[in-house]
CSV table of C-alpha atoms in Angstrom, one decimal:
chain,number,residue,atom,x,y,z
A,21,MET,CA,-0.1,35.6,-150.3
A,22,ALA,CA,2.9,33.3,-150.8
A,23,LYS,CA,5.8,34.7,-152.8
A,24,PRO,CA,6.4,33.3,-156.3
A,25,GLY,CA,8.4,30.1,-156.2
A,26,LYS,CA,7.7,29.5,-152.5
A,27,GLN,CA,6.2,26.1,-151.7
A,28,HIS,CA,3.4,25.7,-149.2
A,29,ALA,CA,4.2,23.7,-146.1
A,30,PRO,CA,2.7,20.2,-146.3
A,31,ASN,CA,-0.7,19.9,-144.6
A,32,TYR,CA,0.2,17.0,-142.3
A,33,GLU,CA,-2.3,15.0,-140.2
A,34,PHE,CA,-1.6,12.7,-137.3
A,35,PHE,CA,1.2,15.0,-136.1
A,36,GLY,CA,3.1,14.6,-139.3
A,37,PRO,CA,6.0,12.2,-139.9
A,38,PRO,CA,6.7,11.6,-136.2
A,39,GLY,CA,3.1,10.6,-135.6
A,40,ALA,CA,3.0,8.4,-138.7
A,41,THR,CA,6.1,6.6,-137.5
A,42,LEU,CA,4.7,6.1,-134.1
A,43,ILE,CA,1.4,4.7,-135.4
A,44,SER,CA,3.0,2.5,-138.1
A,45,PHE,CA,5.3,0.7,-135.6
A,46,GLY,CA,3.4,1.3,-132.4
A,47,LEU,CA,-0.1,-0.1,-133.2
A,48,PRO,CA,1.2,-3.5,-134.3
A,49,ILE,CA,2.8,-3.7,-130.8
A,50,VAL,CA,-0.5,-2.9,-129.3
A,51,CYS,CA,-2.1,-5.8,-131.2
A,52,TYR,CA,0.6,-8.1,-129.8
A,53,LEU,CA,0.1,-6.8,-126.2
A,54,PHE,CA,-3.7,-7.6,-126.5
A,55,ALA,CA,-2.9,-11.0,-128.0
A,56,PHE,CA,-0.6,-12.0,-125.1
A,57,PHE,CA,-2.5,-10.2,-122.3
A,58,VAL,CA,-5.7,-12.1,-123.1
A,59,ASN,CA,-4.1,-15.5,-122.5
A,60,ASP,CA,-5.0,-18.9,-121.2
A,61,VAL,CA,-1.8,-19.3,-119.2
A,62,SER,CA,-2.0,-17.1,-116.1
A,63,GLY,CA,-4.7,-14.4,-116.3
A,64,CYS,CA,-5.9,-11.2,-117.9
A,65,PRO,CA,-4.1,-9.0,-117.2
A,66,PRO,CA,-1.0,-11.1,-116.5
A,67,PRO,CA,-0.7,-11.4,-112.7
A,68,SER,CA,2.9,-10.0,-112.6
A,69,LEU,CA,1.7,-6.7,-113.9
A,70,LEU,CA,-0.4,-6.3,-110.7
A,71,GLN,CA,2.6,-7.0,-108.5
A,72,PRO,CA,5.0,-4.1,-109.4
A,73,SER,CA,7.3,-4.6,-106.4
A,74,THR,CA,8.2,-8.1,-107.7
A,75,PHE,CA,7.8,-7.6,-111.4
A,76,THR,CA,10.4,-8.9,-113.8
A,77,LEU,CA,10.4,-9.4,-117.5
A,78,GLU,CA,11.0,-13.1,-117.0
A,79,LYS,CA,7.8,-13.4,-114.9
A,80,LEU,CA,5.9,-11.6,-117.5
A,81,LYS,CA,7.2,-13.9,-120.2
A,82,GLN,CA,6.1,-16.9,-118.1
A,83,ASP,CA,2.6,-15.3,-117.5
A,84,VAL,CA,1.9,-14.9,-121.2
A,85,GLY,CA,3.4,-18.1,-122.4
A,86,TRP,CA,6.2,-16.4,-124.4
A,87,GLN,CA,8.2,-19.0,-126.3
A,88,GLY,CA,10.5,-16.8,-128.4
A,89,PHE,CA,10.2,-14.9,-131.6
A,90,GLY,CA,10.3,-18.0,-133.7
A,91,THR,CA,6.7,-18.8,-132.6
A,92,LEU,CA,5.3,-15.5,-134.0
A,93,LEU,CA,4.9,-17.1,-137.5
A,94,ASN,CA,5.0,-20.5,-139.2
A,95,THR,CA,4.9,-21.7,-142.8
A,96,GLN,CA,1.5,-23.3,-142.4
A,97,THR,CA,-0.1,-20.1,-141.2
A,98,ALA,CA,1.5,-18.1,-143.9
A,99,PHE,CA,0.2,-20.5,-146.6
A,100,TRP,CA,-3.4,-20.6,-145.3
A,101,THR,CA,-3.6,-16.8,-144.8
A,102,ILE,CA,-2.6,-16.3,-148.5
A,103,MET,CA,-5.2,-18.9,-149.5
A,104,TYR,CA,-7.8,-17.0,-147.6
A,105,TYR,CA,-6.9,-13.8,-149.4
A,106,ALA,CA,-6.9,-15.6,-152.7
A,107,LEU,CA,-10.4,-17.1,-152.0
A,108,ASN,CA,-11.7,-13.6,-151.3
A,109,VAL,CA,-10.3,-12.4,-154.7
A,110,VAL,CA,-11.7,-15.3,-156.6
A,111,LEU,CA,-15.2,-14.9,-155.0
A,112,TRP,CA,-15.1,-11.2,-155.8
A,113,LYS,CA,-14.5,-12.1,-159.4
A,114,VAL,CA,-16.9,-15.1,-159.9
A,115,LEU,CA,-19.9,-14.4,-157.7
A,116,PRO,CA,-22.6,-12.1,-159.1
A,117,GLY,CA,-22.0,-8.5,-158.2
A,118,GLN,CA,-23.2,-5.0,-158.5
A,119,GLU,CA,-21.1,-2.7,-160.7
A,120,VAL,CA,-21.4,1.0,-159.7
A,121,GLU,CA,-19.6,4.1,-160.7
A,122,GLY,CA,-18.0,6.1,-158.0
A,123,THR,CA,-17.9,9.8,-157.4
A,124,VAL,CA,-16.3,12.2,-159.9
A,125,LEU,CA,-12.6,12.5,-159.2
A,126,ARG,CA,-10.5,15.7,-159.6
A,127,ASN,CA,-9.4,14.6,-163.0
A,128,GLY,CA,-13.1,14.3,-164.1
A,129,SER,CA,-13.1,10.5,-164.3
A,130,ARG,CA,-15.2,8.0,-162.4
A,131,ILE,CA,-14.0,4.6,-161.2
A,132,LYS,CA,-16.3,1.6,-161.7
A,133,TYR,CA,-16.5,-0.6,-158.6
A,134,ARG,CA,-17.7,-4.2,-158.3
A,135,PHE,CA,-19.5,-5.1,-155.1
A,136,ASN,CA,-20.6,-8.5,-153.9
A,137,GLY,CA,-19.3,-8.5,-150.3
A,138,PHE,CA,-22.6,-9.8,-148.9
A,139,LEU,CA,-22.6,-12.9,-151.2
A,140,THR,CA,-18.9,-13.5,-150.4
A,141,ALA,CA,-19.6,-13.4,-146.7
A,142,THR,CA,-22.7,-15.6,-147.0
A,143,PHE,CA,-20.8,-18.2,-149.0
A,144,ILE,CA,-17.8,-18.4,-146.7
A,145,LEU,CA,-20.0,-18.4,-143.5
A,146,SER,CA,-22.2,-21.0,-145.0
A,147,VAL,CA,-19.3,-23.3,-145.6
A,148,LEU,CA,-18.1,-22.8,-142.0
A,149,ALA,CA,-21.6,-23.4,-140.7
A,150,ALA,CA,-21.8,-26.7,-142.7
A,151,GLY,CA,-18.4,-27.8,-141.4
A,152,THR,CA,-19.4,-27.0,-137.8
A,153,ALA,CA,-22.7,-28.9,-138.2
A,154,VAL,CA,-20.7,-32.0,-139.1
A,155,GLU,CA,-17.7,-31.8,-136.7
A,156,GLY,CA,-18.8,-29.3,-134.0
A,157,PRO,CA,-16.1,-27.2,-132.3
A,158,ASP,CA,-13.5,-29.7,-133.6
A,159,PHE,CA,-14.0,-28.4,-137.2
A,160,PRO,CA,-10.4,-27.9,-138.4
A,161,VAL,CA,-10.8,-24.2,-139.3
A,162,TRP,CA,-11.7,-23.4,-135.7
A,163,THR,CA,-8.9,-25.5,-134.3
A,164,PHE,CA,-6.4,-24.0,-136.6
A,165,ILE,CA,-7.4,-20.4,-135.8
A,166,ASN,CA,-7.2,-20.9,-132.0
A,167,ASN,CA,-3.9,-22.8,-132.2
A,168,ASN,CA,-2.3,-20.2,-134.5
A,169,TYR,CA,-3.9,-16.9,-133.4
A,170,VAL,CA,-0.6,-15.0,-132.9
A,171,PRO,CA,1.0,-16.3,-136.2
A,172,LEU,CA,-2.2,-15.2,-138.0
A,173,LEU,CA,-1.8,-11.8,-136.5
A,174,THR,CA,1.8,-11.6,-137.6
A,175,MET,CA,1.0,-12.7,-141.1
A,176,ASN,CA,-1.7,-10.0,-141.5
A,177,ILE,CA,0.6,-7.4,-140.2
A,178,LEU,CA,3.3,-8.4,-142.7
A,179,ILE,CA,0.8,-8.3,-145.5
A,180,SER,CA,-0.2,-4.8,-144.4
A,181,TYR,CA,3.4,-3.6,-144.5
A,182,GLY,CA,4.0,-5.3,-147.8
A,183,LEU,CA,0.9,-3.9,-149.5
A,184,ALA,CA,1.6,-0.4,-148.2
A,185,THR,CA,5.1,-0.6,-149.6
A,186,PHE,CA,3.9,-2.0,-153.0
A,187,VAL,CA,1.3,0.7,-153.6
A,188,TYR,CA,3.8,3.4,-152.4
A,189,ILE,CA,6.5,2.4,-154.9
A,190,ARG,CA,3.9,1.9,-157.7
A,191,SER,CA,2.4,5.4,-157.1
A,192,PHE,CA,5.5,6.9,-158.8
A,193,THR,CA,4.3,5.5,-162.1
A,194,VAL,CA,1.3,7.9,-162.0
A,195,GLN,CA,1.8,10.4,-164.8
A,196,GLN,CA,1.3,14.1,-164.0
A,197,PRO,CA,-0.6,16.2,-164.6
A,198,LYS,CA,-2.9,13.9,-166.6
A,199,ASP,CA,-2.5,10.2,-166.4
A,200,PRO,CA,-3.8,8.3,-169.5
A,201,LYS,CA,-5.3,5.6,-167.2
A,202,ASN,CA,-7.0,8.2,-165.0
A,203,ARG,CA,-4.8,7.3,-162.0
A,204,GLU,CA,-4.6,10.0,-159.4
A,205,LEU,CA,-2.5,11.0,-156.4
A,206,ALA,CA,-4.2,11.7,-153.1
A,207,GLU,CA,-4.3,15.4,-152.2
A,208,GLY,CA,-2.8,14.7,-148.7
A,209,GLY,CA,-0.4,11.9,-149.7
A,210,ALA,CA,2.2,13.5,-151.9
A,211,THR,CA,4.0,15.7,-149.4
A,212,GLY,CA,7.5,14.4,-150.4
A,213,ASN,CA,8.1,12.9,-147.0
A,214,LEU,CA,8.7,9.1,-147.5
A,215,ILE,CA,7.4,7.8,-144.2
A,216,TYR,CA,4.4,10.1,-144.1
A,217,ASP,CA,3.3,9.4,-147.7
A,218,TRP,CA,3.9,5.7,-147.2
A,219,PHE,CA,1.6,5.8,-144.1
A,220,ILE,CA,-1.2,8.1,-145.4
A,221,GLY,CA,-1.2,6.8,-148.9
A,222,ARG,CA,0.3,8.4,-152.0
A,223,GLU,CA,-2.1,7.1,-154.7
A,224,LEU,CA,-5.8,7.7,-154.3
A,225,ASN,CA,-7.1,4.5,-155.9
A,226,PRO,CA,-4.3,2.0,-156.6
A,227,THR,CA,-5.2,-1.1,-158.6
A,228,VAL,CA,-3.4,-4.3,-159.4
A,229,ARG,CA,-3.8,-6.5,-162.4
A,230,LEU,CA,-3.9,-10.2,-161.5
A,231,PRO,CA,-3.7,-13.2,-163.9
A,232,VAL,CA,-7.2,-14.4,-165.0
A,233,ILE,CA,-8.8,-12.1,-162.4
A,234,GLY,CA,-8.0,-8.8,-164.1
A,235,ASP,CA,-7.9,-5.3,-162.4
A,236,VAL,CA,-8.7,-5.2,-158.7
A,237,ASP,CA,-9.2,-1.8,-157.0
A,238,ILE,CA,-7.1,-2.5,-153.8
A,239,LYS,CA,-8.7,0.1,-151.6
A,240,SER,CA,-12.4,-0.8,-152.1
A,241,PHE,CA,-11.5,-4.5,-151.9
A,242,CYS,CA,-9.7,-4.2,-148.6
A,243,GLU,CA,-12.4,-1.9,-147.1
A,244,VAL,CA,-14.9,-4.7,-146.3
A,245,ARG,CA,-12.8,-7.9,-147.0
A,246,PRO,CA,-10.9,-9.9,-146.1
A,247,GLY,CA,-10.5,-8.1,-142.7
A,248,LEU,CA,-14.1,-7.2,-141.9
A,249,LEU,CA,-15.2,-10.8,-142.6
A,250,GLY,CA,-12.1,-12.0,-140.8
A,251,TRP,CA,-13.3,-10.2,-137.7
A,252,ILE,CA,-16.5,-12.4,-137.6
A,253,ILE,CA,-14.6,-15.6,-138.4
A,254,LEU,CA,-12.3,-14.9,-135.4
A,255,ASP,CA,-15.4,-14.3,-133.2
A,256,LEU,CA,-16.9,-17.6,-134.3
A,257,ALA,CA,-13.6,-19.4,-133.7
A,258,PHE,CA,-13.6,-18.1,-130.1
A,259,MET,CA,-17.2,-19.1,-129.7
A,260,MET,CA,-16.2,-22.7,-130.7
A,261,ARG,CA,-13.3,-22.6,-128.3
A,262,GLN,CA,-15.6,-21.7,-125.4
A,263,TRP,CA,-17.9,-24.6,-126.5
A,264,LYS,CA,-15.1,-27.1,-126.7
A,265,THR,CA,-13.5,-26.0,-123.4
A,266,TYR,CA,-16.6,-25.7,-121.2
A,267,GLY,CA,-19.2,-27.7,-123.1
A,268,TYR,CA,-21.6,-24.7,-123.5
A,269,ILE,CA,-21.8,-21.2,-125.0
A,270,THR,CA,-22.7,-18.3,-122.7
A,271,ASP,CA,-25.3,-15.7,-123.3
A,272,SER,CA,-22.6,-13.1,-123.3
A,273,MET,CA,-20.8,-14.8,-126.1
A,274,TYR,CA,-24.0,-15.0,-128.1
A,275,VAL,CA,-24.6,-11.3,-127.6
A,276,CYS,CA,-21.1,-10.3,-128.4
A,277,CYS,CA,-20.9,-12.4,-131.7
A,278,LEU,CA,-24.4,-11.6,-132.8
A,279,THR,CA,-24.1,-7.8,-132.4
A,280,GLN,CA,-20.8,-7.7,-134.2
A,281,ALA,CA,-22.0,-10.1,-137.0
A,282,VAL,CA,-25.0,-7.8,-137.6
A,283,TYR,CA,-22.7,-4.8,-138.0
A,284,MET,CA,-20.5,-6.7,-140.4
A,285,LEU,CA,-23.3,-8.2,-142.5
A,286,ASP,CA,-25.1,-4.8,-142.6
A,287,SER,CA,-21.8,-3.2,-143.9
A,288,VAL,CA,-21.4,-5.6,-146.7
A,289,TYR,CA,-25.1,-5.6,-147.6
A,290,VAL,CA,-24.9,-1.9,-148.3
A,291,GLU,CA,-21.3,-2.2,-149.5
A,292,SER,CA,-21.8,0.4,-152.3
A,293,ALA,CA,-22.3,3.1,-149.6
A,294,ILE,CA,-18.5,3.2,-149.1
A,295,MET,CA,-18.3,5.2,-152.4
A,296,THR,CA,-19.2,8.4,-150.5
A,297,GLN,CA,-17.0,7.7,-147.5
A,298,MET,CA,-13.8,9.8,-146.9
A,299,ASP,CA,-11.7,6.6,-147.0
A,300,ILE,CA,-12.7,6.1,-150.7
A,301,THR,CA,-13.2,9.7,-152.0
A,302,THR,CA,-10.3,11.5,-150.2
A,303,ASP,CA,-7.7,9.3,-148.5
A,304,GLY,CA,-5.0,7.6,-150.4
A,305,PHE,CA,-4.2,3.9,-149.7
A,306,GLY,CA,-1.2,3.5,-147.6
A,307,PHE,CA,-0.2,1.7,-144.4
A,308,MET,CA,-3.0,3.5,-142.4
A,309,LEU,CA,-5.8,1.9,-144.4
A,310,ALA,CA,-3.9,-1.4,-145.1
A,311,PHE,CA,-3.1,-2.1,-141.5
A,312,GLY,CA,-6.5,-0.8,-140.3
A,313,ASP,CA,-8.5,-3.0,-142.7
A,314,LEU,CA,-6.4,-6.2,-142.6
A,315,ALA,CA,-4.9,-6.4,-139.1
A,316,TRP,CA,-6.3,-3.8,-136.7
A,317,VAL,CA,-10.0,-4.4,-137.3
A,318,PRO,CA,-10.1,-8.2,-137.2
A,319,PHE,CA,-7.7,-8.7,-134.3
A,320,THR,CA,-8.6,-5.8,-132.0
A,321,TYR,CA,-12.3,-5.7,-132.6
A,322,SER,CA,-12.6,-9.5,-131.8
A,323,ILE,CA,-10.8,-9.2,-128.5
A,324,GLN,CA,-14.0,-9.4,-126.4
A,325,ALA,CA,-15.0,-12.7,-127.9
A,326,ARG,CA,-11.4,-14.0,-127.3
A,327,TYR,CA,-11.7,-12.9,-123.6
A,328,LEU,CA,-15.1,-14.6,-123.2
A,329,SER,CA,-13.7,-17.8,-124.7
A,330,ILE,CA,-11.4,-18.1,-121.7
A,331,HIS,CA,-13.5,-16.4,-119.0
A,332,PRO,CA,-17.2,-17.3,-119.5
A,333,VAL,CA,-19.6,-14.6,-118.3
A,334,GLN,CA,-23.3,-15.1,-117.7
A,335,LEU,CA,-25.4,-12.0,-118.2
A,336,GLY,CA,-28.9,-13.2,-117.4
A,337,TRP,CA,-32.0,-12.1,-119.1
A,338,TYR,CA,-31.9,-8.5,-117.7
A,339,GLY,CA,-28.3,-8.1,-118.8
A,340,VAL,CA,-29.0,-9.4,-122.3
A,341,ALA,CA,-32.1,-7.2,-122.6
A,342,ALA,CA,-30.2,-4.1,-121.6
A,343,ILE,CA,-27.3,-4.7,-124.0
A,344,MET,CA,-29.5,-5.6,-126.9
A,345,THR,CA,-31.6,-2.4,-126.2
A,346,ILE,CA,-28.4,-0.3,-126.6
A,347,GLN,CA,-27.4,-2.3,-129.7
A,348,ILE,CA,-30.8,-1.9,-131.4
A,349,SER,CA,-31.0,1.8,-130.5
A,350,GLY,CA,-27.6,2.5,-132.0
A,351,TYR,CA,-28.3,0.5,-135.1
A,352,LEU,CA,-31.6,2.3,-135.7
A,353,ILE,CA,-29.9,5.7,-135.3
A,354,PHE,CA,-27.1,4.6,-137.6
A,355,ARG,CA,-29.1,2.9,-140.3
A,356,LEU,CA,-32.1,5.3,-140.4
A,357,SER,CA,-30.0,8.4,-140.5
A,358,ASN,CA,-27.8,7.0,-143.3
A,359,LEU,CA,-30.9,5.9,-145.2
A,360,GLN,CA,-32.5,9.3,-144.9
A,361,LYS,CA,-29.3,11.0,-146.2
A,362,ASN,CA,-28.9,8.6,-149.1
A,363,THR,CA,-32.5,8.9,-150.1
A,364,PHE,CA,-32.3,12.7,-150.1
A,365,ARG,CA,-29.2,12.6,-152.2
A,366,THR,CA,-30.6,10.2,-154.8
A,367,ASN,CA,-34.2,11.3,-154.9
A,368,PRO,CA,-35.0,14.5,-152.9
A,369,ASP,CA,-38.7,14.3,-154.1
A,370,ASP,CA,-39.2,11.0,-152.4
A,371,PRO,CA,-42.2,11.5,-149.9
A,372,ALA,CA,-40.0,10.1,-147.1
A,373,VAL,CA,-37.6,13.1,-147.4
A,374,SER,CA,-39.4,15.8,-149.5
A,375,HIS,CA,-40.5,17.6,-146.2
A,376,LEU,CA,-36.9,18.1,-145.0
A,377,SER,CA,-35.5,21.6,-144.8
A,378,TYR,CA,-32.1,22.3,-146.2
A,379,ILE,CA,-29.5,24.9,-147.2
A,380,GLN,CA,-28.9,25.3,-150.9
A,381,THR,CA,-25.1,25.8,-151.2
A,382,GLN,CA,-23.4,27.8,-154.0
A,383,THR,CA,-21.7,24.5,-155.1
A,384,GLY,CA,-25.2,23.1,-155.9
A,385,SER,CA,-25.3,20.7,-152.9
A,386,ARG,CA,-28.0,20.6,-150.3
A,387,LEU,CA,-27.2,20.4,-146.6
A,388,ILE,CA,-30.1,18.9,-144.6
A,389,THR,CA,-31.1,20.9,-141.5
A,390,SER,CA,-34.0,18.9,-140.2
A,391,GLY,CA,-34.9,15.2,-139.5
A,392,TRP,CA,-32.0,13.1,-138.3
A,393,TRP,CA,-29.5,15.6,-139.7
A,394,GLY,CA,-31.1,18.5,-137.9
A,395,THR,CA,-30.2,16.9,-134.5
A,396,ALA,CA,-26.4,16.6,-135.2
A,397,ARG,CA,-24.1,17.0,-138.1
A,398,HIS,CA,-22.8,13.5,-137.7
A,399,ILE,CA,-25.7,11.8,-136.0
A,400,ASN,CA,-24.8,8.5,-137.7
A,401,TYR,CA,-21.5,8.5,-135.7
A,402,PHE,CA,-23.5,8.6,-132.5
A,403,GLY,CA,-25.4,5.5,-133.5
A,404,ASP,CA,-22.2,3.8,-134.5
A,405,TRP,CA,-20.6,4.6,-131.2
A,406,LEU,CA,-23.6,3.3,-129.2
A,407,MET,CA,-23.3,0.0,-131.0
A,408,SER,CA,-19.6,-0.2,-129.8
A,409,TRP,CA,-20.9,-0.3,-126.2
A,410,ALA,CA,-22.9,-3.5,-127.0
A,411,TYR,CA,-19.7,-5.2,-128.2
A,412,CYS,CA,-17.8,-4.4,-125.0
A,413,LEU,CA,-20.5,-4.7,-122.2
A,414,PRO,CA,-20.8,-8.5,-122.4
A,415,THR,CA,-17.4,-8.8,-120.7
A,416,LEU,CA,-18.8,-6.8,-117.7
A,417,PHE,CA,-16.2,-5.9,-115.1
A,418,SER,CA,-13.5,-7.8,-116.8
A,419,GLY,CA,-10.4,-9.5,-115.4
A,420,TYR,CA,-9.5,-13.1,-114.5
A,421,VAL,CA,-6.8,-15.3,-113.0
A,422,ILE,CA,-6.1,-18.9,-113.9
A,423,HIS,CA,-5.5,-21.5,-111.2
A,424,ARG,CA,-3.9,-24.7,-112.2
A,425,SER,CA,-3.9,-27.9,-110.1
A,426,HIS,CA,-0.4,-29.2,-109.4
A,427,ILE,CA,-1.8,-32.7,-109.4
A,428,THR,CA,-4.2,-32.9,-112.3
A,429,GLY,CA,-3.1,-29.9,-114.3
A,430,ASN,CA,-6.7,-28.8,-114.6
A,431,ALA,CA,-7.4,-25.1,-114.8
A,432,GLN,CA,-10.0,-23.0,-113.0
A,433,VAL,CA,-10.7,-19.5,-114.2
A,434,ASP,CA,-12.2,-16.8,-111.9
A,435,GLN,CA,-11.7,-13.3,-110.8
A,436,GLY,CA,-9.6,-14.2,-107.8
A,437,THR,CA,-10.4,-15.2,-104.2
A,438,ASP,CA,-11.7,-11.8,-103.3
A,439,GLY,CA,-12.4,-10.6,-106.8
A,440,GLU,CA,-9.0,-8.8,-106.9
A,441,PHE,CA,-8.7,-9.3,-110.7
A,442,ALA,CA,-12.2,-7.8,-111.4
A,443,GLY,CA,-11.9,-4.6,-113.5
A,444,TRP,CA,-8.2,-4.8,-114.3
A,445,ALA,CA,-8.8,-6.0,-117.8
A,446,THR,CA,-11.4,-3.3,-118.6
A,447,PRO,CA,-8.8,-1.2,-120.5
A,448,ILE,CA,-8.4,-4.2,-122.8
A,449,THR,CA,-12.0,-5.4,-123.3
A,450,TYR,CA,-13.4,-1.8,-123.4
A,451,PHE,CA,-10.6,-0.5,-125.6
A,452,TYR,CA,-12.6,-0.6,-128.7
A,453,MET,CA,-15.3,1.6,-127.3
A,454,LEU,CA,-12.8,4.3,-126.2
A,455,TYR,CA,-10.7,4.0,-129.4
A,456,PHE,CA,-13.8,4.3,-131.6
A,457,ALA,CA,-14.9,7.5,-129.8
A,458,VAL,CA,-11.5,9.0,-130.6
A,459,LEU,CA,-11.7,7.7,-134.2
A,460,LEU,CA,-15.1,9.2,-134.8
A,461,ILE,CA,-14.2,12.6,-133.3
A,462,HIS,CA,-11.1,12.7,-135.4
A,463,ARG,CA,-13.1,11.7,-138.5
A,464,GLN,CA,-15.7,14.4,-137.7
A,465,LEU,CA,-13.0,17.1,-137.4
A,466,ARG,CA,-11.5,16.1,-140.7
A,467,ASP,CA,-14.9,16.0,-142.4
A,468,ASP,CA,-15.9,19.4,-141.0
A,469,GLU,CA,-12.7,20.9,-142.2
A,470,LYS,CA,-13.2,19.5,-145.7
A,471,CYS,CA,-16.8,20.7,-145.8
A,472,HIS,CA,-15.8,24.2,-144.6
A,473,LYS,CA,-13.3,24.4,-147.5
A,474,LYS,CA,-15.9,23.2,-150.0
A,475,TYR,CA,-18.9,25.2,-148.9
A,476,GLY,CA,-17.4,28.2,-147.2
A,477,LYS,CA,-20.1,30.5,-145.6
A,478,ASP,CA,-22.8,28.1,-146.4
A,479,TRP,CA,-21.1,25.6,-144.1
A,480,GLU,CA,-20.8,28.3,-141.4
A,481,GLU,CA,-24.6,28.9,-141.7
A,482,TYR,CA,-25.2,25.1,-141.6
A,483,CYS,CA,-23.2,24.9,-138.4
A,484,ARG,CA,-25.1,27.8,-136.9
A,485,GLN,CA,-28.4,25.9,-137.5
A,486,VAL,CA,-27.1,22.5,-136.6
A,487,LYS,CA,-24.7,23.2,-133.7
A,488,TRP,CA,-24.2,19.7,-132.3
A,489,ARG,CA,-21.5,17.7,-133.9
A,490,ILE,CA,-22.2,14.1,-132.9
A,491,ILE,CA,-24.2,13.7,-129.7
A,492,PRO,CA,-27.2,16.1,-129.4
A,493,GLY,CA,-27.0,18.3,-126.3
A,494,ILE,CA,-23.5,17.1,-125.4
A,495,TYR,CA,-21.0,17.4,-128.3
């Protein structure tokens, strides 16, 4: 037992302040590396990286088309990015929506959330579809995105830094121990270390009051928009680029964009499901979530479509069938398992779930030990990860080099005379699948720790009955 007056050491995650610092300033650099390595100047990866004996920084700059720091952002891109965010806020306010109360917070209050992400996505995508029907791949939105891809990335990174700093400073107006407006600090975000709290999120559910619009819950708003929708808009821009450059759209591009669009639309269709996710119930809102939602998701998750816009890949019917089988299998596991859990939580007497066995915990909760949740404690993560394979596989054994004619200036894209570039871009185009596996395992470990603290011996018994964590028979 701790001595009176002795403070407990902060319960840091992500290796504490050093890890938070590395992630906060390292991941934006990763985004830029991907942006420049998947280029239409020399190849992916840049040829100079495959020639270490003659490598120089100047050669690398030439390979990626580096034109100086001044090209990382421009006024036009800054303006239209802000307009895109503003449009999302306005649509959140004016379109019909579902208002739902969240889970009970530690202070006993419940936040009322407004959800209309599916209508917002449908409206914006319909406008883009109409513009494309009229002007084809020359629709100004697609041209603007492809001509300003790096400045768009920069602007979203800057918004992430700015938003994280705003909510961190504002969190010090939360009154303790009982805030009259039911504001609350996150359990893991008030350690007293500036960089760590700024990164992990000091306030649990920060809001901002906007003129005419009113109060906006920042965290739930950013969770599915504008970044998640931005991911699909980027995908479509790259599809249009392939069409404009080559005069056709490959089956690999269709598969890539379709599978990712289904994931996004499914997420916003059941938007209210985020109320029970750890991001909403437990984590504060800091740079980790701001950057993840607004910059990391749209710009790294769309890298496969950007790759295919430069190096077209034909899968053939067998390739398409194989990838779609993986996608559908993953989706069914993900959706059916979540549906079973949500049905059991809301109506355990429903005939679809009334047969399920469970452990009645001392806290009053029930832990399912059969059905989908009897196969693994986080079986939905397995389905989610399977779908990530379908996003990456359309790039096949990725890597390309660009040959330019000295006479006509025309470019030819291939994998080299003897296929020497094949496979070298795999760490880029398959990065999402590998990163997502690490993310899901980390999330599972955090969730298991939280559940063990909450349920105690009941959780230990649950783990004894359902021993697999994510993948039955493997992990």
